[in-house]
Amino acid sequence: MGKKNSYLMQTVQHSEQTLKTALISKNPTLVSQYEQLDAGERRLLNKAFKPDNDLFGPITLHSESDWITSHPEPPQDFEQFFSDPSRKAPSPEKRSIYIQCIGSLGNTRIISEEYIKWLKGYCEAFFYGLTVKLLEPVPVSVTRCSFRINDNTQNLQIHAGHILRFLKRKKPRDAFCIVGITMIDLYPRDSWNFVFGQASLTDGVGIFSFARYGSDFCSSRYEGKVNKLQKVSSSDYFVFDNYYIPEVTSVLLLRSCKTLTHEIGHIFGLRHCQWLACLMQGSNHLEEADRRPLDLCPICLRKLRCAVGFNIRERYQALVKWIEDESADTPRVGTEHSQEDNVNLPKPVEAFKEWKEWIMKCLAVVQK
């Protein structure tokens, strides 16, 4: 512990000129493209390099285990993003993001169904202008993936690479990308302890787990531990039948929304942000992920706007509306459901409230 206390919090400071070039570029084509944005959008994006800006602060480093310190990688400015030959963008035929749930997300079917609808609605606001579609949830057995019990944490884990292979086979024709989400922990290869998520940009597929976002994952009382005496063979998928799922809280929903949009951001070609505090910063651990803001810095916002083509004001309005709208997208209709199915669970948005204030301030700048 002593080590951590001796680490003074550091900020990653860039000069105004550096940030301005990262946002606007010096390439005449990209400069004129920037000048064609509407005045309100430019006013907001310019906050990236204004010293009196209170909306987009610098990245702060709290320990040596933080991402930027432990994973040096070249930064990506707007021009590099724009001219990246491997970058994929949605086309008129491929404008849908598909979400595939693997296993249950909640302790009951109703919670699971509502949870995935909340995530769908959030992604539709974040990637404003694209369609988000839900695929019928599947049990782990359908994916035929390998799985194991983690030696350190004693919990079940499924193989991320095998799931990506499954998703690639299932990818619909009109999909820009297909992402799997699960409450089961992931591992990328035998030598690794775990991974929060994995994506293949070329195939437009990703898999993300929210298992470690529950409040009790690291505690000794965590109920997802498996008795080692059960020797599991690679075909005994029944071990997942009554798999422990953490309670759905507002913080779990916030973390899930952030992870999902960060990872889908990578599929659009956005690399880890090293310019300003931003959702696209890398994170090595939960504490660092929690410090990331809910939304993008101006440099990454310009990248996503370029890829998707939305109006920044309308996108902010959609995000605010999602936070304010406490029920899921649509109340359930149909007589075949039992009475208990007709409850509409209130969407737990408490943890989003402080971010709502921030988005409203951004919106005010665009509308001024």
mmCIF file of N, CA and C in Angstrom, residues 17-82:
data_model
loop_
_atom_site.group_PDB
_atom_site.id
_atom_site.type_symbol
_atom_site.label_atom_id
_atom_site.label_comp_id
_atom_site.label_asym_id
_atom_site.label_seq_id
_atom_site.Cartn_x
_atom_site.Cartn_y
_atom_site.Cartn_z
ATOM 1 N N GLN A 17 -1.799 24.335 -28.603
ATOM 2 C CA GLN A 17 -1.533 24.085 -30.019
ATOM 3 C C GLN A 17 -1.611 22.592 -30.348
ATOM 4 N N THR A 18 -1.059 21.774 -29.456
ATOM 5 C CA THR A 18 -1.096 20.317 -29.665
ATOM 6 C C THR A 18 -2.545 19.824 -29.732
ATOM 7 N N LEU A 19 -3.366 20.297 -28.784
ATOM 8 C CA LEU A 19 -4.763 19.853 -28.749
ATOM 9 C C LEU A 19 -5.525 20.366 -29.969
ATOM 10 N N LYS A 20 -5.227 21.592 -30.366
ATOM 11 C CA LYS A 20 -5.908 22.181 -31.521
ATOM 12 C C LYS A 20 -5.604 21.380 -32.791
ATOM 13 N N THR A 21 -4.337 21.016 -32.949
ATOM 14 C CA THR A 21 -3.948 20.234 -34.125
ATOM 15 C C THR A 21 -4.549 18.827 -34.059
ATOM 16 N N ALA A 22 -4.588 18.237 -32.866
ATOM 17 C CA ALA A 22 -5.165 16.894 -32.716
ATOM 18 C C ALA A 22 -6.637 16.898 -33.116
ATOM 19 N N LEU A 23 -7.326 18.003 -32.809
ATOM 20 C CA LEU A 23 -8.757 18.115 -33.118
ATOM 21 C C LEU A 23 -8.999 18.486 -34.576
ATOM 22 N N ILE A 24 -8.354 19.569 -35.045
ATOM 23 C CA ILE A 24 -8.705 20.149 -36.342
ATOM 24 C C ILE A 24 -7.820 19.620 -37.456
ATOM 25 N N SER A 25 -6.534 19.352 -37.143
ATOM 26 C CA SER A 25 -5.520 18.879 -38.086
ATOM 27 C C SER A 25 -4.939 20.065 -38.843
ATOM 28 N N LYS A 26 -3.861 19.800 -39.595
ATOM 29 C CA LYS A 26 -3.285 20.873 -40.415
ATOM 30 C C LYS A 26 -3.516 20.580 -41.890
ATOM 31 N N ASN A 27 -4.157 19.464 -42.136
ATOM 32 C CA ASN A 27 -4.468 19.077 -43.503
ATOM 33 C C ASN A 27 -5.609 19.965 -44.012
ATOM 34 N N PRO A 28 -5.371 20.730 -45.106
ATOM 35 C CA PRO A 28 -6.363 21.718 -45.569
ATOM 36 C C PRO A 28 -7.761 21.127 -45.785
ATOM 37 N N THR A 29 -7.824 19.899 -46.315
ATOM 38 C CA THR A 29 -9.136 19.255 -46.538
ATOM 39 C C THR A 29 -9.876 19.080 -45.215
ATOM 40 N N LEU A 30 -9.153 18.610 -44.200
ATOM 41 C CA LEU A 30 -9.794 18.352 -42.906
ATOM 42 C C LEU A 30 -10.121 19.657 -42.185
ATOM 43 N N VAL A 31 -9.296 20.683 -42.407
ATOM 44 C CA VAL A 31 -9.572 21.995 -41.814
ATOM 45 C C VAL A 31 -10.864 22.550 -42.413
ATOM 46 N N SER A 32 -11.010 22.448 -43.734
ATOM 47 C CA SER A 32 -12.226 23.022 -44.334
ATOM 48 C C SER A 32 -13.451 22.181 -43.979
ATOM 49 N N GLN A 33 -13.239 20.882 -43.821
ATOM 50 C CA GLN A 33 -14.333 20.017 -43.361
ATOM 51 C C GLN A 33 -14.798 20.479 -41.970
ATOM 52 N N TYR A 34 -13.813 20.842 -41.141
ATOM 53 C CA TYR A 34 -14.124 21.306 -39.784
ATOM 54 C C TYR A 34 -14.890 22.620 -39.835
ATOM 55 N N GLU A 35 -14.465 23.486 -40.740
ATOM 56 C CA GLU A 35 -15.108 24.808 -40.840
ATOM 57 C C GLU A 35 -16.541 24.715 -41.348
ATOM 58 N N GLN A 36 -16.883 23.588 -41.971
ATOM 59 C CA GLN A 36 -18.262 23.420 -42.439
ATOM 60 C C GLN A 36 -19.215 22.929 -41.341
ATOM 61 N N LEU A 37 -18.681 22.541 -40.204
ATOM 62 C CA LEU A 37 -19.558 22.145 -39.089
ATOM 63 C C LEU A 37 -20.351 23.370 -38.649
ATOM 64 N N ASP A 38 -21.512 23.141 -38.030
ATOM 65 C CA ASP A 38 -22.259 24.342 -37.636
ATOM 66 C C ASP A 38 -21.560 25.026 -36.450
ATOM 67 N N ALA A 39 -21.848 26.312 -36.304
ATOM 68 C CA ALA A 39 -21.113 27.154 -35.354
ATOM 69 C C ALA A 39 -21.195 26.601 -33.930
ATOM 70 N N GLY A 40 -22.366 26.105 -33.541
ATOM 71 C CA GLY A 40 -22.548 25.560 -32.187
ATOM 72 C C GLY A 40 -21.675 24.331 -31.964
ATOM 73 N N GLU A 41 -21.623 23.465 -32.965
ATOM 74 C CA GLU A 41 -20.790 22.263 -32.852
ATOM 75 C C GLU A 41 -19.319 22.655 -32.711
ATOM 76 N N ARG A 42 -18.885 23.605 -33.519
ATOM 77 C CA ARG A 42 -17.483 24.052 -33.444
ATOM 78 C C ARG A 42 -17.188 24.700 -32.094
ATOM 79 N N ARG A 43 -18.163 25.474 -31.579
ATOM 80 C CA ARG A 43 -17.973 26.141 -30.284
ATOM 81 C C ARG A 43 -17.707 25.094 -29.199
ATOM 82 N N LEU A 44 -18.446 23.991 -29.264
ATOM 83 C CA LEU A 44 -18.229 22.938 -28.264
ATOM 84 C C LEU A 44 -16.885 22.244 -28.489
ATOM 85 N N LEU A 45 -16.612 21.837 -29.714
ATOM 86 C CA LEU A 45 -15.384 21.090 -30.000
ATOM 87 C C LEU A 45 -14.140 21.927 -29.674
ATOM 88 N N ASN A 46 -14.219 23.240 -29.922
ATOM 89 C CA ASN A 46 -13.080 24.122 -29.635
ATOM 90 C C ASN A 46 -12.714 24.167 -28.154
ATOM 91 N N LYS A 47 -13.649 23.754 -27.302
ATOM 92 C CA LYS A 47 -13.354 23.725 -25.857
ATOM 93 C C LYS A 47 -12.145 22.837 -25.578
ATOM 94 N N ALA A 48 -11.832 21.939 -26.507
ATOM 95 C CA ALA A 48 -10.687 21.025 -26.316
ATOM 96 C C ALA A 48 -9.416 21.808 -26.031
ATOM 97 N N PHE A 49 -9.245 22.955 -26.690
ATOM 98 C CA PHE A 49 -7.968 23.667 -26.535
ATOM 99 C C PHE A 49 -8.124 25.038 -25.891
ATOM 100 N N LYS A 50 -9.306 25.305 -25.287
ATOM 101 C CA LYS A 50 -9.490 26.577 -24.588
ATOM 102 C C LYS A 50 -9.072 26.408 -23.127
ATOM 103 N N PRO A 51 -8.151 27.239 -22.650
ATOM 104 C CA PRO A 51 -7.645 27.055 -21.280
ATOM 105 C C PRO A 51 -8.707 27.268 -20.196
ATOM 106 N N ASP A 52 -9.753 28.081 -20.494
ATOM 107 C CA ASP A 52 -10.766 28.337 -19.463
ATOM 108 C C ASP A 52 -11.877 27.300 -19.493
ATOM 109 N N ASN A 53 -11.631 26.202 -20.192
ATOM 110 C CA ASN A 53 -12.670 25.216 -20.407
ATOM 111 C C ASN A 53 -12.932 24.398 -19.136
ATOM 112 N N ASP A 54 -14.177 24.357 -18.703
ATOM 113 C CA ASP A 54 -14.485 23.566 -17.498
ATOM 114 C C ASP A 54 -15.226 22.280 -17.837
ATOM 115 N N LEU A 55 -15.320 21.958 -19.122
ATOM 116 C CA LEU A 55 -16.077 20.758 -19.506
ATOM 117 C C LEU A 55 -15.163 19.557 -19.751
ATOM 118 N N PHE A 56 -13.984 19.818 -20.297
ATOM 119 C CA PHE A 56 -13.091 18.723 -20.678
ATOM 120 C C PHE A 56 -11.732 18.936 -20.028
ATOM 121 N N GLY A 57 -11.491 18.228 -18.930
ATOM 122 C CA GLY A 57 -10.248 18.411 -18.186
ATOM 123 C C GLY A 57 -9.157 17.485 -18.700
ATOM 124 N N PRO A 58 -7.939 17.639 -18.158
ATOM 125 C CA PRO A 58 -6.846 16.742 -18.555
ATOM 126 C C PRO A 58 -7.033 15.342 -17.951
ATOM 127 N N ILE A 59 -6.332 14.380 -18.509
ATOM 128 C CA ILE A 59 -6.316 13.024 -17.944
ATOM 129 C C ILE A 59 -5.501 13.071 -16.652
ATOM 130 N N THR A 60 -6.006 12.439 -15.608
ATOM 131 C CA THR A 60 -5.229 12.356 -14.362
ATOM 132 C C THR A 60 -4.773 10.912 -14.154
ATOM 133 N N LEU A 61 -3.546 10.778 -13.695
ATOM 134 C CA LEU A 61 -2.995 9.447 -13.403
ATOM 135 C C LEU A 61 -2.891 9.309 -11.891
ATOM 136 N N HIS A 62 -3.446 8.235 -11.372
ATOM 137 C CA HIS A 62 -3.501 8.070 -9.914
ATOM 138 C C HIS A 62 -2.521 7.039 -9.385
ATOM 139 N N SER A 63 -2.066 6.131 -10.258
ATOM 140 C CA SER A 63 -1.088 5.146 -9.782
ATOM 141 C C SER A 63 -0.301 4.596 -10.965
ATOM 142 N N GLU A 64 0.775 3.881 -10.639
ATOM 143 C CA GLU A 64 1.621 3.340 -11.706
ATOM 144 C C GLU A 64 0.924 2.234 -12.481
ATOM 145 N N SER A 65 -0.164 1.712 -11.918
ATOM 146 C CA SER A 65 -0.861 0.642 -12.637
ATOM 147 C C SER A 65 -1.899 1.209 -13.610
ATOM 148 N N ASP A 66 -2.013 2.548 -13.688
ATOM 149 C CA ASP A 66 -2.962 3.130 -14.645
ATOM 150 C C ASP A 66 -2.529 2.835 -16.078
ATOM 151 N N TRP A 67 -3.499 2.884 -16.971
ATOM 152 C CA TRP A 67 -3.306 2.407 -18.337
ATOM 153 C C TRP A 67 -2.159 3.100 -19.081
ATOM 154 N N ILE A 68 -2.160 4.420 -19.093
ATOM 155 C CA ILE A 68 -1.183 5.145 -19.923
ATOM 156 C C ILE A 68 0.244 4.838 -19.480
ATOM 157 N N THR A 69 0.427 4.691 -18.161
ATOM 158 C CA THR A 69 1.760 4.411 -17.630
ATOM 159 C C THR A 69 2.187 2.997 -17.986
ATOM 160 N N SER A 70 1.259 2.052 -17.910
ATOM 161 C CA SER A 70 1.656 0.650 -18.079
ATOM 162 C C SER A 70 1.465 0.133 -19.512
ATOM 163 N N HIS A 71 0.767 0.875 -20.362
ATOM 164 C CA HIS A 71 0.591 0.449 -21.768
ATOM 165 C C HIS A 71 0.954 1.578 -22.727
ATOM 166 N N PRO A 72 2.220 1.921 -22.862
ATOM 167 C CA PRO A 72 2.551 3.014 -23.783
ATOM 168 C C PRO A 72 2.099 2.644 -25.197
ATOM 169 N N GLU A 73 1.391 3.547 -25.849
ATOM 170 C CA GLU A 73 0.974 3.310 -27.237
ATOM 171 C C GLU A 73 0.909 4.669 -27.927
ATOM 172 N N PRO A 74 1.083 4.701 -29.249
ATOM 173 C CA PRO A 74 1.056 6.008 -29.916
ATOM 174 C C PRO A 74 -0.338 6.625 -29.845
ATOM 175 N N PRO A 75 -0.441 7.933 -29.606
ATOM 176 C CA PRO A 75 -1.760 8.568 -29.569
ATOM 177 C C PRO A 75 -2.348 8.657 -30.985
ATOM 178 N N GLN A 76 -3.654 8.814 -31.080
ATOM 179 C CA GLN A 76 -4.317 8.913 -32.383
ATOM 180 C C GLN A 76 -5.065 10.244 -32.450
ATOM 181 N N ASP A 77 -4.621 11.147 -33.325
ATOM 182 C CA ASP A 77 -5.363 12.395 -33.488
ATOM 183 C C ASP A 77 -6.442 12.218 -34.558
ATOM 184 N N PHE A 78 -7.211 13.280 -34.824
ATOM 185 C CA PHE A 78 -8.310 13.130 -35.781
ATOM 186 C C PHE A 78 -7.800 12.745 -37.164
ATOM 187 N N GLU A 79 -6.721 13.367 -37.590
ATOM 188 C CA GLU A 79 -6.202 13.088 -38.941
ATOM 189 C C GLU A 79 -5.775 11.626 -39.089
ATOM 190 N N GLN A 80 -5.123 11.096 -38.058
ATOM 191 C CA GLN A 80 -4.714 9.682 -38.106
ATOM 192 C C GLN A 80 -5.922 8.763 -38.140
ATOM 193 N N PHE A 81 -6.950 9.116 -37.369
ATOM 194 C CA PHE A 81 -8.189 8.347 -37.391
ATOM 195 C C PHE A 81 -8.790 8.381 -38.793
ATOM 196 N N PHE A 82 -8.892 9.589 -39.335
ATOM 197 C CA PHE A 82 -9.560 9.799 -40.625
ATOM 198 C C PHE A 82 -8.873 9.018 -41.743
#
